[in-house]
Amino acid sequence: MTSTPPPDFDRETAVHPRPGEPGAYDADLPGAWKVGQGINGGVLLSMTARALSAELGAPRDGRPGHPDPLSVSAYYLSTATAGPAVVRTETIRRGNSVSHGGAELLQQDPETGLPAPRLRVLAAYGALADQPDDVRTSAKPPALAPVEQCIGSDAAPPEFRAESPMLTRADLRLDPSCVGWAVGAPSGRGEMKGWFRLPETRDPDPLLLLMVLDVLPPVSFDLGVIGWAPTLELTAHVRADPAPGWLRVIHTTRNVAGGLMEEDAEIWDSADRLVAQSRQLARLPRQS
Amino acid sequence: MTSTPPPDFDRETAVHPRPGEPGAYDADLPGAWKVGQGINGGVLLSMTARALSAELGAPRDGRPGHPDPLSVSAYYLSTATAGPAVVRTETIRRGNSVSHGGAELLQQDPETGLPAPRLRVLAAYGALADQPDDVRTSAKPPALAPVEQCIGSDAAPPEFRAESPMLTRADLRLDPSCVGWAVGAPSGRGEMKGWFRLPETRDPDPLLLLMVLDVLPPVSFDLGVIGWAPTLELTAHVRADPAPGWLRVIHTTRNVAGGLMEEDAEIWDSADRLVAQSRQLARLPRQS
């Protein structure tokens, strides 16, 4: 029997318990998910959540394990770079249906050699499989053109591709209504939507959803504000285990003011279920 | 000269630095803001944010002070009761335009005598007065009937008033379209909206906004699901210093599933500015 190697995403975002340091996990931030100067914030969120899932997912002291992120709030503190990192987790409370944890993602500052916090997280974990199966969702899935009519990253401007290796890691197809910014004609609606899957064979799961919530270009592009929009805070809610197949993702903004914008994201699975939502507060790029 | 006593809300939600314990603040959770078994979650959030404002608001080490909550994420761990509490703050990072902090609100467990965490918070603070004055908000204020046609808490069913002393502390007037639940005829839209002010003379400010984001009855009432809907997580964004006068508040939900619901809130000030937004994940009351 030969063993099958794990899909690329799982290998890239793996975390490993650090011997002798309970709650600490070693990670290697993947250069493949670089975007601009840093590593994609959704990937950092997914890796941090993976460490918390390992920590809270096992039954302990007679309490059941809670492997799935229900709600994760992340505060981004400094730009993460490819290479070694450590996630230090804290178990805050173990409950019967929900457990709470906190985490910090750190790297060594290349100049000072001191620990540099990249991300701080608070989270509530549960077991999605144990939730009641009521669905009274009034939201509707985004209207998207068929996958084959949407725009893949091969069509991205060369300077974007050079800055963002992650464009080759995500099979992202943007709806034609949202790509006007690439030719200087943004819609002005403040909307970004498309289809997402990993290019490798891998079904979506809760940890992948956390990444996908922050994988689209900033919604500010569709307002004609082109540039890096660093996230101050992002809170994700994972509401169900996603069905296999393509995911549909939509980002919108309704409140751009004071140099900041709120950006809301939804992920819908192939079974038409709203499986994840997020809201983030991001700094609006300075217009040149 | 006689000194004017502070408005009731400021007195009730005051926090006092604990001598000899840097970062710790003593508080007395106000029974006047009791709702059901616990203290209103928005009041707990406001008090915790007040401690962080004291901690991060003063200039230090050549960095400017950041007194205003820009984003606060709160995880509710156990039911808080009226009486003594302590807020322990942690300064995570001081920046030029944003500083980050964490906090924990604790009480002594009446049975075990051990510290019982009620609330954990991560937050980004800034100075709202220093933000650029661009406003490109596409959201519109909620349509509300005039204040005098809205329904005050004197009209609440007697059992609600008995359970919720806070109904007499908040001057809240619900839009007639959202109070059908009180007579067994909820609209089913999943919306709750109305006017808010404090009965005492006090203009709104960022810390009051944090409370107001969680002061309306749960939006599940409007879906015909009557009962306590405990918050797992609430993240608030304060986007501007509110103008004096009445606030307009609207709560909506679009995703009720798996025993949980997302609840979005907006606060608009008298100058028609969207001054605060929040999203929470709450447990849906079990239907009898």
CSV table of C-alpha atoms in Angstrom, one decimal, chain A:
chain,number,residue,atom,x,y,z
A,1,MET,CA,0.0,0.0,0.0
A,2,THR,CA,1.3,3.4,-0.9
A,3,SER,CA,0.1,6.4,1.1
A,4,THR,CA,-1.6,9.2,-0.7
A,5,PRO,CA,0.0,12.6,-0.1
A,6,PRO,CA,-2.4,15.2,1.5
A,7,PRO,CA,-3.8,17.8,-0.9
A,8,ASP,CA,-1.6,20.9,-1.3
A,9,PHE,CA,-3.8,23.1,0.9
A,10,ASP,CA,-3.7,20.8,3.8
A,11,ARG,CA,0.1,20.4,3.5
A,12,GLU,CA,0.6,24.2,3.1
A,13,THR,CA,-1.6,25.1,6.2
A,14,ALA,CA,-0.5,22.2,8.4
A,15,VAL,CA,0.3,22.9,12.1
A,16,HIS,CA,2.4,20.5,14.3
A,17,PRO,CA,2.2,20.3,18.1
A,18,ARG,CA,5.5,21.6,19.6
A,19,PRO,CA,6.9,19.0,21.9
A,20,GLY,CA,7.1,20.1,25.5
A,21,GLU,CA,4.9,23.2,25.0
A,22,PRO,CA,1.2,22.4,25.5
A,23,GLY,CA,-1.0,24.4,23.3
A,24,ALA,CA,1.8,25.6,21.0
A,25,TYR,CA,1.8,24.6,17.3
A,26,ASP,CA,4.6,25.1,14.7
A,27,ALA,CA,3.7,26.3,11.3
A,28,ASP,CA,5.4,27.3,8.1
A,29,LEU,CA,3.6,30.2,6.5
A,30,PRO,CA,3.2,29.3,2.8
A,31,GLY,CA,4.8,31.5,0.2
A,32,ALA,CA,2.4,30.1,-2.3
A,33,TRP,CA,-0.3,32.2,-0.7
A,34,LYS,CA,1.5,35.4,-0.8
A,35,VAL,CA,-0.5,38.5,-1.9
A,36,GLY,CA,1.2,41.8,-2.1
A,37,GLN,CA,3.7,42.2,0.8
A,38,GLY,CA,2.2,39.5,3.0
A,39,ILE,CA,0.5,36.2,3.3
A,40,ASN,CA,-3.3,36.1,2.5
A,41,GLY,CA,-5.2,36.9,5.7
A,42,GLY,CA,-7.7,34.1,5.1
A,43,VAL,CA,-4.9,31.5,5.0
A,44,LEU,CA,-3.5,32.9,8.4
A,45,LEU,CA,-7.0,32.6,9.8
A,46,SER,CA,-7.4,29.1,8.6
A,47,MET,CA,-4.0,28.0,10.0
A,48,THR,CA,-4.7,29.6,13.4
A,49,ALA,CA,-8.2,27.9,13.4
A,50,ARG,CA,-6.5,24.6,12.6
A,51,ALA,CA,-4.4,24.8,15.7
A,52,LEU,CA,-7.5,25.7,17.8
A,53,SER,CA,-9.4,22.8,16.2
A,54,ALA,CA,-6.6,20.4,17.3
A,55,GLU,CA,-6.7,21.9,20.8
A,56,LEU,CA,-10.5,21.9,21.3
A,57,GLY,CA,-11.4,19.0,19.0
A,58,ALA,CA,-10.5,16.2,21.3
A,59,PRO,CA,-12.8,15.1,24.2
A,60,ARG,CA,-11.3,16.0,27.6
A,61,ASP,CA,-12.4,15.7,31.2
A,62,GLY,CA,-15.7,14.1,30.2
A,63,ARG,CA,-16.6,16.9,27.8
A,64,PRO,CA,-17.1,16.2,24.1
A,65,GLY,CA,-14.7,17.5,21.6
A,66,HIS,CA,-15.5,20.6,19.5
A,67,PRO,CA,-13.5,20.5,16.3
A,68,ASP,CA,-15.4,23.1,14.2
A,69,PRO,CA,-15.1,26.8,14.3
A,70,LEU,CA,-18.5,28.4,14.8
A,71,SER,CA,-17.3,31.9,15.2
A,72,VAL,CA,-13.7,33.2,14.9
A,73,SER,CA,-12.7,36.9,15.4
A,74,ALA,CA,-9.3,37.9,14.1
A,75,TYR,CA,-7.3,41.1,14.7
A,76,TYR,CA,-4.4,41.6,12.3
A,77,LEU,CA,-1.4,43.2,14.0
A,78,SER,CA,1.4,43.1,11.5
A,79,THR,CA,2.3,41.8,8.1
A,80,ALA,CA,3.1,38.0,8.0
A,81,THR,CA,5.8,36.7,5.8
A,82,ALA,CA,6.6,33.3,4.3
A,83,GLY,CA,8.4,31.0,6.7
A,84,PRO,CA,8.3,29.7,10.3
A,85,ALA,CA,5.6,30.8,12.7
A,86,VAL,CA,4.1,29.5,16.0
A,87,VAL,CA,0.5,29.5,17.0
A,88,ARG,CA,0.0,29.6,20.8
A,89,THR,CA,-3.5,28.6,21.8
A,90,GLU,CA,-5.4,29.2,25.1
A,91,THR,CA,-8.3,27.1,26.1
A,92,ILE,CA,-10.7,29.6,27.7
A,93,ARG,CA,-13.7,27.4,28.5
A,94,ARG,CA,-14.9,23.9,27.7
A,95,GLY,CA,-18.7,23.6,27.6
A,96,ASN,CA,-21.1,20.9,26.6
A,97,SER,CA,-22.1,22.3,23.2
A,98,VAL,CA,-19.6,25.1,22.7
A,99,SER,CA,-15.9,25.6,23.8
A,100,HIS,CA,-14.0,28.9,23.7
A,101,GLY,CA,-10.4,29.5,22.8
A,102,GLY,CA,-7.9,32.2,22.0
A,103,ALA,CA,-4.8,32.1,19.9
A,104,GLU,CA,-1.8,34.2,18.8
A,105,LEU,CA,0.1,33.7,15.6
A,106,LEU,CA,3.8,34.9,16.0
A,107,GLN,CA,6.9,35.1,13.9
A,108,GLN,CA,10.4,36.1,14.7
A,109,ASP,CA,11.0,39.7,13.6
A,110,PRO,CA,13.8,39.5,11.0
A,111,GLU,CA,15.4,42.7,12.2
A,112,THR,CA,15.2,42.6,16.0
A,113,GLY,CA,14.9,38.8,16.5
A,114,LEU,CA,12.1,39.4,18.9
A,115,PRO,CA,8.7,37.7,18.7
A,116,ALA,CA,6.4,39.6,16.4
A,117,PRO,CA,2.6,39.0,16.9
A,118,ARG,CA,0.8,38.8,13.5
A,119,LEU,CA,-2.7,37.9,14.5
A,120,ARG,CA,-4.8,37.6,17.6
A,121,VAL,CA,-7.9,35.5,17.7
A,122,LEU,CA,-10.9,34.7,19.9
A,123,ALA,CA,-13.2,31.8,18.9
A,124,ALA,CA,-16.2,29.6,19.8
A,125,TYR,CA,-16.0,26.0,18.6
A,126,GLY,CA,-18.6,23.4,18.3
A,127,ALA,CA,-19.5,20.3,16.4
A,128,LEU,CA,-21.4,21.2,13.2
A,129,ALA,CA,-22.6,17.6,12.7
A,130,ASP,CA,-24.5,17.8,16.1
A,131,GLN,CA,-26.5,20.9,15.2
A,132,PRO,CA,-30.2,20.7,14.7
A,133,ASP,CA,-31.1,20.6,11.0
A,134,ASP,CA,-33.5,23.5,10.9
A,135,VAL,CA,-32.9,26.0,8.0
A,136,ARG,CA,-34.9,29.2,7.9
A,137,THR,CA,-32.4,31.3,5.9
A,138,SER,CA,-34.1,34.2,4.1
A,139,ALA,CA,-30.9,35.3,2.3
A,140,LYS,CA,-30.7,34.2,-1.4
A,141,PRO,CA,-27.6,32.9,-3.2
A,142,PRO,CA,-25.8,35.4,-5.4
A,143,ALA,CA,-26.7,35.6,-9.1
A,144,LEU,CA,-23.6,34.4,-10.9
A,145,ALA,CA,-22.9,33.8,-14.6
A,146,PRO,CA,-22.1,30.1,-15.3
A,147,VAL,CA,-18.5,29.1,-14.3
A,148,GLU,CA,-17.4,28.9,-17.9
A,149,GLN,CA,-18.4,32.5,-18.6
A,150,CYS,CA,-16.6,33.8,-15.5
A,151,ILE,CA,-13.1,35.3,-15.5
A,152,GLY,CA,-10.2,33.2,-14.2
A,153,SER,CA,-7.0,34.5,-12.7
A,154,ASP,CA,-5.1,33.9,-16.0
A,155,ALA,CA,-6.9,37.0,-17.2
A,156,ALA,CA,-5.5,39.1,-14.3
A,157,PRO,CA,-3.2,42.0,-15.3
A,158,PRO,CA,0.5,40.8,-15.3
A,159,GLU,CA,1.5,43.1,-12.5
A,160,PHE,CA,-1.3,41.5,-10.3
A,161,ARG,CA,-0.1,38.1,-11.1
A,162,ALA,CA,3.5,39.0,-10.3
A,163,GLU,CA,2.5,40.4,-6.9
A,164,SER,CA,0.2,37.6,-6.0
A,165,PRO,CA,1.4,34.1,-6.3
A,166,MET,CA,-1.8,33.0,-4.6
A,167,LEU,CA,-3.7,33.7,-7.9
A,168,THR,CA,-2.3,30.4,-9.2
A,169,ARG,CA,-3.3,28.5,-6.0
A,170,ALA,CA,-7.0,29.5,-6.0
A,171,ASP,CA,-9.3,28.5,-8.9
A,172,LEU,CA,-11.3,31.7,-8.6
A,173,ARG,CA,-13.7,32.8,-11.4
A,174,LEU,CA,-15.0,36.3,-11.0
A,175,ASP,CA,-18.4,37.2,-12.4
A,176,PRO,CA,-18.0,39.4,-15.5
A,177,SER,CA,-20.1,42.2,-13.8
A,178,CYS,CA,-17.3,42.7,-11.1
A,179,VAL,CA,-14.2,42.8,-13.2
A,180,GLY,CA,-14.6,46.3,-14.8
A,181,TRP,CA,-11.9,47.6,-12.5
A,182,ALA,CA,-9.3,45.7,-14.4
A,183,VAL,CA,-10.0,47.8,-17.5
A,184,GLY,CA,-10.6,51.1,-15.6
A,185,ALA,CA,-14.4,50.8,-15.5
A,186,PRO,CA,-15.5,49.6,-12.1
A,187,SER,CA,-19.3,49.1,-11.6
A,188,GLY,CA,-19.4,51.4,-8.5
A,189,ARG,CA,-21.8,49.1,-6.8
A,190,GLY,CA,-19.3,47.8,-4.2
A,191,GLU,CA,-19.7,44.1,-5.1
A,192,MET,CA,-17.3,41.3,-5.8
A,193,LYS,CA,-18.5,37.8,-6.5
A,194,GLY,CA,-17.5,34.6,-8.2
A,195,TRP,CA,-16.9,30.8,-8.0
A,196,PHE,CA,-14.2,29.2,-5.9
A,197,ARG,CA,-12.5,25.8,-5.7
A,198,LEU,CA,-9.0,24.6,-5.0
A,199,PRO,CA,-7.3,23.4,-8.2
A,200,GLU,CA,-6.3,20.2,-6.4
A,201,THR,CA,-8.8,17.5,-5.6
A,202,ARG,CA,-10.2,18.5,-2.2
A,203,ASP,CA,-13.7,19.0,-1.0
A,204,PRO,CA,-14.4,22.2,1.0
A,205,ASP,CA,-14.6,21.9,4.8
A,206,PRO,CA,-15.0,24.5,7.6
A,207,LEU,CA,-11.2,25.4,7.7
A,208,LEU,CA,-11.2,26.0,4.0
A,209,LEU,CA,-14.3,28.2,4.3
A,210,LEU,CA,-12.3,30.5,6.7
A,211,MET,CA,-9.7,31.0,4.0
A,212,VAL,CA,-12.3,31.5,1.2
A,213,LEU,CA,-14.0,34.3,3.1
A,214,ASP,CA,-11.0,36.5,2.5
A,215,VAL,CA,-9.7,35.3,-0.9
A,216,LEU,CA,-11.5,37.7,-3.4
A,217,PRO,CA,-10.0,41.1,-4.4
A,218,PRO,CA,-11.1,43.9,-2.0
A,219,VAL,CA,-14.6,45.0,-2.8
A,220,SER,CA,-13.1,48.5,-3.0
A,221,PHE,CA,-11.8,47.6,-6.4
A,222,ASP,CA,-15.4,47.7,-7.6
A,223,LEU,CA,-15.6,51.3,-6.3
A,224,GLY,CA,-12.6,52.3,-8.3
A,225,VAL,CA,-10.3,52.4,-5.3
A,226,ILE,CA,-7.4,50.1,-6.4
A,227,GLY,CA,-4.8,49.1,-3.8
A,228,TRP,CA,-4.1,47.0,-0.8
A,229,ALA,CA,-7.0,47.2,1.8
A,230,PRO,CA,-5.5,45.8,5.0
A,231,THR,CA,-7.9,44.1,7.3
A,232,LEU,CA,-8.1,45.5,10.9
A,233,GLU,CA,-10.6,42.9,12.0
A,234,LEU,CA,-12.5,40.0,10.5
A,235,THR,CA,-15.1,37.8,12.2
A,236,ALA,CA,-16.2,34.6,10.5
A,237,HIS,CA,-19.3,32.5,11.2
A,238,VAL,CA,-19.2,28.9,9.9
A,239,ARG,CA,-22.8,27.8,9.8
A,240,ALA,CA,-22.7,24.3,8.2
A,241,ASP,CA,-20.4,21.7,6.8
A,242,PRO,CA,-20.2,22.6,3.0
A,243,ALA,CA,-21.3,20.1,0.4
A,244,PRO,CA,-18.7,19.0,-2.2
A,245,GLY,CA,-18.2,21.0,-5.3
A,246,TRP,CA,-17.8,24.7,-6.3
A,247,LEU,CA,-18.4,27.4,-3.7
A,248,ARG,CA,-20.1,30.7,-4.6
A,249,VAL,CA,-18.7,33.7,-2.8
A,250,ILE,CA,-20.0,37.3,-2.6
A,251,HIS,CA,-18.5,40.4,-1.0
A,252,THR,CA,-20.4,43.6,-0.6
A,253,THR,CA,-19.8,46.9,1.2
A,254,ARG,CA,-22.4,49.4,2.4
A,255,ASN,CA,-20.4,51.7,4.6
A,256,VAL,CA,-17.3,53.3,3.3
A,257,ALA,CA,-16.4,56.3,5.5
A,258,GLY,CA,-13.7,57.8,7.6
A,259,GLY,CA,-10.9,56.0,5.7
A,260,LEU,CA,-12.4,52.6,6.6
A,261,MET,CA,-14.8,50.2,5.0
A,262,GLU,CA,-17.0,47.3,6.2
A,263,GLU,CA,-16.9,44.3,3.9
A,264,ASP,CA,-19.4,41.5,4.2
A,265,ALA,CA,-18.9,38.1,2.7
A,266,GLU,CA,-21.1,35.1,2.2
A,267,ILE,CA,-20.2,31.6,1.0
A,268,TRP,CA,-22.9,29.4,-0.6
A,269,ASP,CA,-22.3,25.7,-1.2
A,270,SER,CA,-23.4,23.5,-4.1
A,271,ALA,CA,-26.5,22.5,-2.1
A,272,ASP,CA,-27.6,26.2,-2.0
A,273,ARG,CA,-26.9,26.5,1.7
A,274,LEU,CA,-25.4,29.7,3.2
A,275,VAL,CA,-22.5,27.9,4.9
A,276,ALA,CA,-20.3,30.9,6.1
A,277,GLN,CA,-20.6,34.6,6.6
A,278,SER,CA,-18.0,37.2,7.6
A,279,ARG,CA,-17.7,40.9,8.2
A,280,GLN,CA,-14.4,42.7,8.2
A,281,LEU,CA,-13.3,46.2,8.9
A,282,ALA,CA,-10.6,47.2,6.5
A,283,ARG,CA,-8.5,50.3,5.9
A,284,LEU,CA,-9.4,52.0,2.6
A,285,PRO,CA,-6.4,52.3,0.3
A,286,ARG,CA,-5.3,55.9,-0.1
A,287,GLN,CA,-6.3,57.2,-3.5
A,288,SER,CA,-3.5,58.5,-5.6
